[in-house]
mmCIF file of N, CA and C in Angstrom:
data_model
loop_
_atom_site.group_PDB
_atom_site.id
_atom_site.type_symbol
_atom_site.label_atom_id
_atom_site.label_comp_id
_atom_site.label_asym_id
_atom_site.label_seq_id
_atom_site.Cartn_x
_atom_site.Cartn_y
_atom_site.Cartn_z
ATOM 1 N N UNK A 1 -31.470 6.088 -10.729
ATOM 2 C CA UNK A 1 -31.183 6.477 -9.361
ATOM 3 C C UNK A 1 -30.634 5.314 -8.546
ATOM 4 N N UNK A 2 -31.351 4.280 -8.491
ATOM 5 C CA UNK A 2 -30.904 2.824 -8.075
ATOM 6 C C UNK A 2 -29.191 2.581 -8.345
ATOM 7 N N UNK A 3 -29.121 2.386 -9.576
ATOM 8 C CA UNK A 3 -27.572 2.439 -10.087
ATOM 9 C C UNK A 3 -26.568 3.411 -9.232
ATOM 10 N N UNK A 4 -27.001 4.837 -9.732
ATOM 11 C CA UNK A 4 -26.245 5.454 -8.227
ATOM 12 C C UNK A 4 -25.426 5.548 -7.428
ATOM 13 N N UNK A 5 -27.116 5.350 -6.562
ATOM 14 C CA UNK A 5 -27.214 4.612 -5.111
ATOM 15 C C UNK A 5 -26.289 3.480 -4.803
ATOM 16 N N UNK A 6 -26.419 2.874 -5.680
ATOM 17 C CA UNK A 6 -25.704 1.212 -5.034
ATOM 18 C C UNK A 6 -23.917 1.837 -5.903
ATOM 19 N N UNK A 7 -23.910 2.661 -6.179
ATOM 20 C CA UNK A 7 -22.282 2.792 -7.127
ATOM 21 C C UNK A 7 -22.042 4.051 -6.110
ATOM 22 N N UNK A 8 -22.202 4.836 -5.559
ATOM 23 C CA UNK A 8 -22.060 5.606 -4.356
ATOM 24 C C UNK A 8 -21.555 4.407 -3.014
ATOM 25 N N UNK A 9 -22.810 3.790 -2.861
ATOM 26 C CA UNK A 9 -22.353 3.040 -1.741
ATOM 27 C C UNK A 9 -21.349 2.120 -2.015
ATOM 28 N N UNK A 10 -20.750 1.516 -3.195
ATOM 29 C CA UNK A 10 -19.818 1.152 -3.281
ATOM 30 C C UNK A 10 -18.134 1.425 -3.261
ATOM 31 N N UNK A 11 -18.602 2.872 -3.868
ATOM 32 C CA UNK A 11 -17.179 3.703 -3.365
ATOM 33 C C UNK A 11 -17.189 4.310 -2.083
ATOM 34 N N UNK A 12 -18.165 4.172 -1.224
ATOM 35 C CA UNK A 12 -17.696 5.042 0.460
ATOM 36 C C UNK A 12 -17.261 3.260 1.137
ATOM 37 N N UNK A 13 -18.031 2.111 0.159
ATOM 38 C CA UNK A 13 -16.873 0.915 1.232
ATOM 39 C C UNK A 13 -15.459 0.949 0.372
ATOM 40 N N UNK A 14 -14.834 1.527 -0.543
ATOM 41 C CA UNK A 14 -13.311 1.320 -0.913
ATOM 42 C C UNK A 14 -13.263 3.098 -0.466
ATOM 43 N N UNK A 15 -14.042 3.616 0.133
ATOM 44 C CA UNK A 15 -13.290 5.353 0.210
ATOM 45 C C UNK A 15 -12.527 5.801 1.128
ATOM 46 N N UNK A 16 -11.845 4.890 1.981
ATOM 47 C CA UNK A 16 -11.078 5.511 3.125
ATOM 48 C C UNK A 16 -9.547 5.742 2.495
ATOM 49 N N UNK A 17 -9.484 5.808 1.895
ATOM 50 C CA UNK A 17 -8.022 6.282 0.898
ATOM 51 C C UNK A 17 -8.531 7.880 0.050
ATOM 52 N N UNK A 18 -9.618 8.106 -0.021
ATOM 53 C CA UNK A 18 -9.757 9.698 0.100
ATOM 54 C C UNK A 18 -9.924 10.418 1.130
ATOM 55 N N UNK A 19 -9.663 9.982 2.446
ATOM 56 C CA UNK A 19 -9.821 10.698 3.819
ATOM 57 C C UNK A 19 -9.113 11.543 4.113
ATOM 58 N N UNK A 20 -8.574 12.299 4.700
ATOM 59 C CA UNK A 20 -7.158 13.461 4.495
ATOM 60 C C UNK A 20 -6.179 12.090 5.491
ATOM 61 N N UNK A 21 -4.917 12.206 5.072
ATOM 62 C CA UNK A 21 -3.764 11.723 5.148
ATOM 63 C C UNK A 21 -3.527 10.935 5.947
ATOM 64 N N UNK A 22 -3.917 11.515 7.812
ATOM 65 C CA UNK A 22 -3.839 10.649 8.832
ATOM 66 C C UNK A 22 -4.818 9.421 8.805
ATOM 67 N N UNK A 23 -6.259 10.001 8.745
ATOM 68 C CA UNK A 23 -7.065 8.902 8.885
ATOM 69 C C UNK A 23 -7.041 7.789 7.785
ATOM 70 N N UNK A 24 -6.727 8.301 6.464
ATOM 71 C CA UNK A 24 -6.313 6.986 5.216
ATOM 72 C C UNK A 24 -5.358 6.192 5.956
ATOM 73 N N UNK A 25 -4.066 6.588 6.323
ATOM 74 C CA UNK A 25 -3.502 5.691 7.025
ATOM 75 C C UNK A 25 -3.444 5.094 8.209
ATOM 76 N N UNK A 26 -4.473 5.117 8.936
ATOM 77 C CA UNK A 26 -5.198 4.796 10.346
ATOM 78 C C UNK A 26 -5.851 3.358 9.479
ATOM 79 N N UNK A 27 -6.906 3.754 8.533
ATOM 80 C CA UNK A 27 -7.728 2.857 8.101
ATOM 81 C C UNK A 27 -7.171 1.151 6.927
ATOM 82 N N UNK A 28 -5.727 1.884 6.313
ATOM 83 C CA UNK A 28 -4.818 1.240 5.974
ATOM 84 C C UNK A 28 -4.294 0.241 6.916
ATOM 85 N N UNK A 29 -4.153 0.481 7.664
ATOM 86 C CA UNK A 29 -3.047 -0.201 9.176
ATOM 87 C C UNK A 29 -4.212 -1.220 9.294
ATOM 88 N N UNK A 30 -5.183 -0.981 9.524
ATOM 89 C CA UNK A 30 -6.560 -1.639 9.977
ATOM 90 C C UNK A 30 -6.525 -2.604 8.898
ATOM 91 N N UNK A 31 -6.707 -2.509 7.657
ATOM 92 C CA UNK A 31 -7.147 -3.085 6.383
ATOM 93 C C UNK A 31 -5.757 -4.111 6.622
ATOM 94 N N UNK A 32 -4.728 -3.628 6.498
ATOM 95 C CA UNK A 32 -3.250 -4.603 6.250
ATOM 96 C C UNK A 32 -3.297 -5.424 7.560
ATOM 97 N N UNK A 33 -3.763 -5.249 8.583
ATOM 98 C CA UNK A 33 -3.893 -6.242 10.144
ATOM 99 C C UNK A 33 -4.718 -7.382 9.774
ATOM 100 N N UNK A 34 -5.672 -6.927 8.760
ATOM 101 C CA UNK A 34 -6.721 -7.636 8.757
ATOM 102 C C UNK A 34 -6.499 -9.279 7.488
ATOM 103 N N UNK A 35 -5.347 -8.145 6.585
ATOM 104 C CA UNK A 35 -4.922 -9.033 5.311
ATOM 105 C C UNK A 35 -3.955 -9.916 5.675
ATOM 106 N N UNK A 36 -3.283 -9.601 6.568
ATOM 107 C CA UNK A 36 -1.998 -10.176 7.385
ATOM 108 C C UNK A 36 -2.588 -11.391 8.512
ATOM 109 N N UNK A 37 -3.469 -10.835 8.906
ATOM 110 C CA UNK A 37 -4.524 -12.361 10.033
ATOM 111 C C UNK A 37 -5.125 -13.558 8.949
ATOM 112 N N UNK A 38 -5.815 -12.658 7.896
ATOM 113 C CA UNK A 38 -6.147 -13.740 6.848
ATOM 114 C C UNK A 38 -5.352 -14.818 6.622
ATOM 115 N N UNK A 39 -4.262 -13.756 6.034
ATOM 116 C CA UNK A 39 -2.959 -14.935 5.285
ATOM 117 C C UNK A 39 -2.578 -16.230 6.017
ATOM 118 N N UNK A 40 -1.795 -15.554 7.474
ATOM 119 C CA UNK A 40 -1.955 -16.510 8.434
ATOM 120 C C UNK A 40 -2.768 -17.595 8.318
ATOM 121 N N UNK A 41 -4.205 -17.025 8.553
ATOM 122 C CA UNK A 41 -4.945 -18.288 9.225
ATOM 123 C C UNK A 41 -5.356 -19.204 7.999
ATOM 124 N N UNK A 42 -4.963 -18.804 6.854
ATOM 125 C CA UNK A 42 -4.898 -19.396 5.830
ATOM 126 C C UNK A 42 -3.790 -20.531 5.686
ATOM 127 N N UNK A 43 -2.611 -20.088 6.158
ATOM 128 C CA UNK A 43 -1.150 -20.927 6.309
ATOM 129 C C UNK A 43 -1.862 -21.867 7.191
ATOM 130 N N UNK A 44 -2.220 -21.365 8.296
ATOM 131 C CA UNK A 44 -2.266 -22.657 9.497
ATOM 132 C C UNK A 44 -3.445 -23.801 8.991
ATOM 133 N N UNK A 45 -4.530 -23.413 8.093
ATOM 134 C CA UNK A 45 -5.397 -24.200 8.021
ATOM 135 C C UNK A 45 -4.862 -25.157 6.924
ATOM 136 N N UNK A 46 -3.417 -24.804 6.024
ATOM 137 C CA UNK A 46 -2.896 -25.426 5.100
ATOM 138 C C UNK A 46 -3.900 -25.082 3.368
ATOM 139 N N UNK A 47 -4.093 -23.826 3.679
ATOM 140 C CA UNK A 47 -5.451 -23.293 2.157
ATOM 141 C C UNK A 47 -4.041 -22.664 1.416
ATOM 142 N N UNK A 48 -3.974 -22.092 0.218
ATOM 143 C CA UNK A 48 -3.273 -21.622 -0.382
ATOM 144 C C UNK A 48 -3.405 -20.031 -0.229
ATOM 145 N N UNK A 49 -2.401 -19.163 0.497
ATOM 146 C CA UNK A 49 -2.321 -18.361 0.750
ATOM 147 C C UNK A 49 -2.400 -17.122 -0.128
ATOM 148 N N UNK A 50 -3.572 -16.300 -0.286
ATOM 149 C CA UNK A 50 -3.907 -14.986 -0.749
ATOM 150 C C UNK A 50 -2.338 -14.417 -1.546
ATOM 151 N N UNK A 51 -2.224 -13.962 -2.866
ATOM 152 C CA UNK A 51 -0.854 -13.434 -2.918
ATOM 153 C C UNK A 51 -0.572 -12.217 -2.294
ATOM 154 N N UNK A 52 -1.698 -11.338 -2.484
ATOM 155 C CA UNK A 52 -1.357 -9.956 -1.779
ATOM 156 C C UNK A 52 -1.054 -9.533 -0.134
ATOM 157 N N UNK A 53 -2.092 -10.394 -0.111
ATOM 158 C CA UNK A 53 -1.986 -10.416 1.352
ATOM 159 C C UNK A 53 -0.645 -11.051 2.286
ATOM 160 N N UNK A 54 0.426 -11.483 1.498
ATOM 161 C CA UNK A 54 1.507 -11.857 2.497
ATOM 162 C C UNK A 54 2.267 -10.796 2.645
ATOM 163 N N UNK A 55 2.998 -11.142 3.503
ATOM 164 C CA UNK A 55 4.488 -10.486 3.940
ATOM 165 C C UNK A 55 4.005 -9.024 3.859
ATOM 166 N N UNK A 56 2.638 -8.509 4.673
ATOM 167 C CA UNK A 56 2.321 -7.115 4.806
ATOM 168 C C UNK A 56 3.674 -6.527 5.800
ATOM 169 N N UNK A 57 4.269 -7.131 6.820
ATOM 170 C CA UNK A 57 5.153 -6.452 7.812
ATOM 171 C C UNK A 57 6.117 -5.728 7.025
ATOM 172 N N UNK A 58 6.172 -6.340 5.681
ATOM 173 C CA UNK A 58 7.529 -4.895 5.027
ATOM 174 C C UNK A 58 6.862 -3.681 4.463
ATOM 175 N N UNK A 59 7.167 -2.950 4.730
ATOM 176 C CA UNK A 59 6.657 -1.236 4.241
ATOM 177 C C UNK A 59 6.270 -1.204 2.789
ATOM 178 N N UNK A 60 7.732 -1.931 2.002
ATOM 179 C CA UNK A 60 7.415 -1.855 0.596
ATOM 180 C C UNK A 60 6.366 -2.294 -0.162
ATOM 181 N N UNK A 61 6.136 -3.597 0.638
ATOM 182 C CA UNK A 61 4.988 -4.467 0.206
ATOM 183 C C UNK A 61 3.479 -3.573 0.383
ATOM 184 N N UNK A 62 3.403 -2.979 1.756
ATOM 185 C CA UNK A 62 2.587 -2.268 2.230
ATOM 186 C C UNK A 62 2.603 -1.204 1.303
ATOM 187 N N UNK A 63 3.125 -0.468 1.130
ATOM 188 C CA UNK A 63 3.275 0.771 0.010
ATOM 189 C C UNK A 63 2.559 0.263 -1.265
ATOM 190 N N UNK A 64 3.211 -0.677 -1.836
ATOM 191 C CA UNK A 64 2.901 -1.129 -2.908
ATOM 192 C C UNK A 64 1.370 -1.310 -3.185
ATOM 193 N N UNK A 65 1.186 -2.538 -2.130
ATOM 194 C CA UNK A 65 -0.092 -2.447 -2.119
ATOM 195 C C UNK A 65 -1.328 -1.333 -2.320
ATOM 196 N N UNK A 66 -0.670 -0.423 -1.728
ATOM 197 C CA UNK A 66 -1.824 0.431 -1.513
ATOM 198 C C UNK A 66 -1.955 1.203 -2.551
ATOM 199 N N UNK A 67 -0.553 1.259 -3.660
ATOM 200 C CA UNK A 67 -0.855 2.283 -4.487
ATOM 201 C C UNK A 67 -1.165 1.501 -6.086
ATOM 202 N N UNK A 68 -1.219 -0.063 -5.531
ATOM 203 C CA UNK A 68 -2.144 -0.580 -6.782
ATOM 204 C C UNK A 68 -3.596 -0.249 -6.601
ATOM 205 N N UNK A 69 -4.247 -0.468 -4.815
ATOM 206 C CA UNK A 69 -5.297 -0.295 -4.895
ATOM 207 C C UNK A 69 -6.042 1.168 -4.854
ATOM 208 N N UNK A 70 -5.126 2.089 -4.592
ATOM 209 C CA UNK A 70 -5.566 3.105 -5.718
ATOM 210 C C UNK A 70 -5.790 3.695 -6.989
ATOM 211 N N UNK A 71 -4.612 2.747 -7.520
ATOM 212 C CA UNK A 71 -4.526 3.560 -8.819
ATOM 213 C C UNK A 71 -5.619 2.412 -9.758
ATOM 214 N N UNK A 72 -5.970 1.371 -9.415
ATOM 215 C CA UNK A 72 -6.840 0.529 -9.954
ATOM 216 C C UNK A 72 -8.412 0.597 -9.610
ATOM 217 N N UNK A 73 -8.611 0.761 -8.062
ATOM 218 C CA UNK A 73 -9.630 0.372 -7.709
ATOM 219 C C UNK A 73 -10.093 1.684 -7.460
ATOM 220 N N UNK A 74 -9.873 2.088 -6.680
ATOM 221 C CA UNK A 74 -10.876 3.718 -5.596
ATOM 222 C C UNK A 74 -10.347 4.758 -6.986
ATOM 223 N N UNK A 75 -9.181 5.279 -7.739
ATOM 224 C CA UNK A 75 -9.270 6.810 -8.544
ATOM 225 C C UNK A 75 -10.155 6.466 -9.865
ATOM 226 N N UNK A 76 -10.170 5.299 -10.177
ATOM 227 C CA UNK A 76 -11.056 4.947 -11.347
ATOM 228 C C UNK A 76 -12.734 5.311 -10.918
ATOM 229 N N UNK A 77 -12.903 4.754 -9.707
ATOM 230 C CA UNK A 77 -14.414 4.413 -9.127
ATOM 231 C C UNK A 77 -14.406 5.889 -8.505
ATOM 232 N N UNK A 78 -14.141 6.284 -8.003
ATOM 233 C CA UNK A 78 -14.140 7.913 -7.360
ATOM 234 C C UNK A 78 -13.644 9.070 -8.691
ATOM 235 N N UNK A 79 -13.653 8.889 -8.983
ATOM 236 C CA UNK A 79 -13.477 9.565 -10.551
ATOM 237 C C UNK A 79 -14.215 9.925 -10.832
ATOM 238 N N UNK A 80 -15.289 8.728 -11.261
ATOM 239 C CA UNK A 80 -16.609 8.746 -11.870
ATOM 240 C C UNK A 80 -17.609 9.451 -11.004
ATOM 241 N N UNK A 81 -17.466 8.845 -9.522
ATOM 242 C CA UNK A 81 -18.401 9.292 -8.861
ATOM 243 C C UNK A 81 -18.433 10.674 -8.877
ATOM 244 N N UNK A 82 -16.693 11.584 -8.929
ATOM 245 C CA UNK A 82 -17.032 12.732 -8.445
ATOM 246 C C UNK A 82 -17.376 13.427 -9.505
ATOM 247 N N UNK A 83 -17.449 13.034 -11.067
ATOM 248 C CA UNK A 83 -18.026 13.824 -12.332
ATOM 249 C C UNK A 83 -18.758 13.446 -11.898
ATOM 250 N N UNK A 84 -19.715 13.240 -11.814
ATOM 251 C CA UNK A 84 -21.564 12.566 -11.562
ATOM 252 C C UNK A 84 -22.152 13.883 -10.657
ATOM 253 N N UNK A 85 -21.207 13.338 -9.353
ATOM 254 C CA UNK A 85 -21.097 14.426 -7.785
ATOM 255 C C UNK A 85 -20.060 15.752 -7.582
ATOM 256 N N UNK A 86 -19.991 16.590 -8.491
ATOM 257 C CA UNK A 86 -18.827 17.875 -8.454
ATOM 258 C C UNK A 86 -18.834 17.850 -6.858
ATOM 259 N N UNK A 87 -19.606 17.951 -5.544
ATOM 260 C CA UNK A 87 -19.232 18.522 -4.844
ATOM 261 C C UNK A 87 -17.874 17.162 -3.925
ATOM 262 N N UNK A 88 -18.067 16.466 -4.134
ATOM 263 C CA UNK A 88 -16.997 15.273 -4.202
ATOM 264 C C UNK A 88 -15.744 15.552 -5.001
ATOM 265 N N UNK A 89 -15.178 17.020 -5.371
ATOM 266 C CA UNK A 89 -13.835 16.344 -6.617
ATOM 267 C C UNK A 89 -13.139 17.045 -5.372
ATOM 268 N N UNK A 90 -13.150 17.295 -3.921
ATOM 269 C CA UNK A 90 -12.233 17.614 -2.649
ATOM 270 C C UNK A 90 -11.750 16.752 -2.972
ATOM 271 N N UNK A 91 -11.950 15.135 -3.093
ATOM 272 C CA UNK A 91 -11.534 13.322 -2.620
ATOM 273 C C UNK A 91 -10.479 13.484 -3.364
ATOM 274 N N UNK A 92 -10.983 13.271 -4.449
ATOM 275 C CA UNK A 92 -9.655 13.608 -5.166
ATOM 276 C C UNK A 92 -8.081 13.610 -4.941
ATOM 277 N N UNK A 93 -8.484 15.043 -4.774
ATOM 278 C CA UNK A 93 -7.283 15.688 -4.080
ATOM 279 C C UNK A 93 -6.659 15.048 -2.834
ATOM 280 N N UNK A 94 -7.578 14.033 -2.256
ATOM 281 C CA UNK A 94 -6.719 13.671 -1.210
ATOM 282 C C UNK A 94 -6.505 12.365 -1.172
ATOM 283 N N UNK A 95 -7.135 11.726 -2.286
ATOM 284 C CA UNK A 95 -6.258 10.604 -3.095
ATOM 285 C C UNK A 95 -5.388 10.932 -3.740
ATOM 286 N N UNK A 96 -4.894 11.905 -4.371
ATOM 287 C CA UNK A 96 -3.444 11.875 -4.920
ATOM 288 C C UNK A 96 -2.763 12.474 -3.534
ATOM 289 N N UNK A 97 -2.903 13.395 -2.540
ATOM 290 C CA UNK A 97 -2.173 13.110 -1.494
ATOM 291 C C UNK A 97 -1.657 11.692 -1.013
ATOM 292 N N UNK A 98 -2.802 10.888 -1.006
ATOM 293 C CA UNK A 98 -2.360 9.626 0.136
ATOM 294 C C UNK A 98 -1.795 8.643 -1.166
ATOM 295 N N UNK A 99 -1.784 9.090 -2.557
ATOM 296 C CA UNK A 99 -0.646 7.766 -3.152
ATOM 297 C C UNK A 99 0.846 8.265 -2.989
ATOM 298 N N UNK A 100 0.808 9.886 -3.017
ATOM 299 C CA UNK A 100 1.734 9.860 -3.112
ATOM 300 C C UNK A 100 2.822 9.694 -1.949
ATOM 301 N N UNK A 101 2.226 9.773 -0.820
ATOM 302 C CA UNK A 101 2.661 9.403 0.346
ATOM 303 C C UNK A 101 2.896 7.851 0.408
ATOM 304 N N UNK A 102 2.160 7.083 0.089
ATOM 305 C CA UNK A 102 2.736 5.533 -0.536
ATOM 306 C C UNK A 102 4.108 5.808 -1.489
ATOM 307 N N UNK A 103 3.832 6.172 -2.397
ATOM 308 C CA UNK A 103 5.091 6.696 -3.446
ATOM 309 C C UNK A 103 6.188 6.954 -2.475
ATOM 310 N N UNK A 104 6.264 7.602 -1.770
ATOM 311 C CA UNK A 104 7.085 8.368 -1.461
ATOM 312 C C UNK A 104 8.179 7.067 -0.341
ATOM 313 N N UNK A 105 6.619 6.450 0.487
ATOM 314 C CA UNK A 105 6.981 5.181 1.175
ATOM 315 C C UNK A 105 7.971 4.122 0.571
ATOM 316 N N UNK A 106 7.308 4.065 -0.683
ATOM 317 C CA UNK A 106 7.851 2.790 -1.223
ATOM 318 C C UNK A 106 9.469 3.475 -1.683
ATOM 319 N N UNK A 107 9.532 4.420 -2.341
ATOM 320 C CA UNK A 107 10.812 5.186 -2.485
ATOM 321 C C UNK A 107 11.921 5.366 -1.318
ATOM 322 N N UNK A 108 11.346 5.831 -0.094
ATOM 323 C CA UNK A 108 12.226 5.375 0.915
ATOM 324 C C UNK A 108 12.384 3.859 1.194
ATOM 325 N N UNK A 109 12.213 3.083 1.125
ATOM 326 C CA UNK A 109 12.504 1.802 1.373
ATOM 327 C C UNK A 109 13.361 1.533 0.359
ATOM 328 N N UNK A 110 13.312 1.680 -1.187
ATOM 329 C CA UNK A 110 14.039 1.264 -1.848
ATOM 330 C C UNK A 110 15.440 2.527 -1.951
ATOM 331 N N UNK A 111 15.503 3.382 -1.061
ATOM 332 C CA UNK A 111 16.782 3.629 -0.980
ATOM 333 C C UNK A 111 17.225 3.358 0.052
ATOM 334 N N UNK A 112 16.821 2.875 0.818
ATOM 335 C CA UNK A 112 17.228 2.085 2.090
ATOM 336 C C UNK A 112 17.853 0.604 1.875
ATOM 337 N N UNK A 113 17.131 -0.117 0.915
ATOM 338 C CA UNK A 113 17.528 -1.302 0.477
ATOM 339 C C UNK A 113 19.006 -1.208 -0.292
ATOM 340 N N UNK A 114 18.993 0.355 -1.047
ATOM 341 C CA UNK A 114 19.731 0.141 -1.825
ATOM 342 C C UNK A 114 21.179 0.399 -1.102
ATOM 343 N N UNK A 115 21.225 1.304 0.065
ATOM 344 C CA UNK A 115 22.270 1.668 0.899
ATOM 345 C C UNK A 115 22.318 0.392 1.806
ATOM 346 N N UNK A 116 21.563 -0.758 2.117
ATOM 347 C CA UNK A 116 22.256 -1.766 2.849
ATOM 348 C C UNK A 116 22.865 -2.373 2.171
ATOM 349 N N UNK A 117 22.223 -2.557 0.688
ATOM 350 C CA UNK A 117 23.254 -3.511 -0.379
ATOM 351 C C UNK A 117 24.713 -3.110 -0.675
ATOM 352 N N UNK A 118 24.646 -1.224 -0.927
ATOM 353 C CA UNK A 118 25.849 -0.608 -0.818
ATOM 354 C C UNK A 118 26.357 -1.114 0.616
ATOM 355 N N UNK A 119 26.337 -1.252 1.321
ATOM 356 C CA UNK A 119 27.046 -1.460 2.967
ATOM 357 C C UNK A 119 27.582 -2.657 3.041
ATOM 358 N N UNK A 120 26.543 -3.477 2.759
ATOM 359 C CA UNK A 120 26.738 -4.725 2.514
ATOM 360 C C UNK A 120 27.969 -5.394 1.571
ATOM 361 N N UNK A 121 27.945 -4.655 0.224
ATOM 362 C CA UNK A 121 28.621 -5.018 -0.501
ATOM 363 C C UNK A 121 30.408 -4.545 -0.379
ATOM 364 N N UNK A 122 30.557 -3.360 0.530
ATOM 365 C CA UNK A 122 31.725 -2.807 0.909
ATOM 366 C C UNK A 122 32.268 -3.289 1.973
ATOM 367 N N UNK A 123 31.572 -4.123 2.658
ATOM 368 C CA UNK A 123 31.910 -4.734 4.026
ATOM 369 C C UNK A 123 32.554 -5.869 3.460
ATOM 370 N N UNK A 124 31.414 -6.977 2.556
ATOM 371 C CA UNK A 124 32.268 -8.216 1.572
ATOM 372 C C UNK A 124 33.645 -7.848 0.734
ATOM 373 N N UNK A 125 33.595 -6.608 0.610
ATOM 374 C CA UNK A 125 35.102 -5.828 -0.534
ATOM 375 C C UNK A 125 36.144 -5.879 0.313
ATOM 376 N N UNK A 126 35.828 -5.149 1.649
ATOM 377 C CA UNK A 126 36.710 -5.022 2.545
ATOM 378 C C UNK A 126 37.214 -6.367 3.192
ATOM 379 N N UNK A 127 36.543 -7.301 3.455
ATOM 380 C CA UNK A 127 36.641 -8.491 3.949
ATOM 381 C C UNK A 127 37.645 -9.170 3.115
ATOM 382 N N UNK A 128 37.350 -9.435 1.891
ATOM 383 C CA UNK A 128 37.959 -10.113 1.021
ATOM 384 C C UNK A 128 39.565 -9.554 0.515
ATOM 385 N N UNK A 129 39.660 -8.382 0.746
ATOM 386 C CA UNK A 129 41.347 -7.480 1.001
ATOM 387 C C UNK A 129 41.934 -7.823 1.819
ATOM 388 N N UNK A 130 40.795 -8.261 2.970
ATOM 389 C CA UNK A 130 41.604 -8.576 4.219
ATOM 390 C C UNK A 130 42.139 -9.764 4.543
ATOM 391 N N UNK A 131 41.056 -10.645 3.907
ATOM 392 C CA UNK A 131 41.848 -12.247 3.269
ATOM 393 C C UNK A 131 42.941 -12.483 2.534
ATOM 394 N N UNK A 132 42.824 -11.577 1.620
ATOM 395 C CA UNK A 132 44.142 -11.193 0.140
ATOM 396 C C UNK A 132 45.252 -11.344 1.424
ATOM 397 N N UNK A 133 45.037 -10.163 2.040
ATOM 398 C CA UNK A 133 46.486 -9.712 2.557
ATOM 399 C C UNK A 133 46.974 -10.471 3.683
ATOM 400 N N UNK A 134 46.025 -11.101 4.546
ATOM 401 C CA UNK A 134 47.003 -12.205 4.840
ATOM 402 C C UNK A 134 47.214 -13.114 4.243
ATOM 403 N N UNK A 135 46.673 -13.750 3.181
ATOM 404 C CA UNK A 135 46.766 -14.841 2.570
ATOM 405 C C UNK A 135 48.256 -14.774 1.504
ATOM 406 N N UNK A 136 48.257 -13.779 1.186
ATOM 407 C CA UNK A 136 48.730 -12.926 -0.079
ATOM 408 C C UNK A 136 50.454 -13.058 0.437
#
């Protein structure tokens, strides 16, 4: 029972990524403010800076993050809990909601990246015609 107990209470402190959709990402924002102050005050004190915890301000990174620490930490540990606890396999379900909404995050960003590089790279095409031709 002890065992449990203390393996219950361990997955309701990583369980706010089974919350329904809004509040996971309420509690996310919170968690990444918090990883993002770390890092910082880590830089300023001159300590060697956390890897995960940097450069939270890009989405992708943020995305990313979150859907290692699901797919590693909370669906493994909430897994178990909810075979143990059937009336718990709701969570579940709203952990694969909230990765895939990361998924989906990190997917928009990388077609976003990929259309500035396209933009980017047609602007340098165009530029360089335009050199040709007066140069030319």
């Amino acid at each position: 029972r002890e065992t449990l107990a203390c393996f219950t209470l361990h997955c309701c402190d990583l369980g706010a990524q089974t919350y329904p959709e809004d509040q996971a990402w309420a509690w996310a924002q919170r968690v990444l403010a918090e990883f993002t102050a770390q890092s910082n005050e880590e830089a300023e004190l001159g300590l060697p800076e956390t890897p995960y915890m940097q450069n939270l301000h890009d989405q992708g990174n943020q995305a990313d993050l979150q859907i290692g620490f699901i797919s590693y930490v909370v669906e493994p540990s909430w897994s178990i809990l909810a075979s143990v606890l059937p009336g718990l396999a709701f969570t579940l379900d709203n952990l694969a909601i909230n990765k895939q909404f990361y998924v989906n995050m990190l997917d928009s960003v990388a077609e976003e990246r990929m259309s500035e590089l396209s933009s980017s790279s047609a602007t340098q095409q165009s530029s360089a015609h335009s050199s040709e031709d007066m140069c030319g």
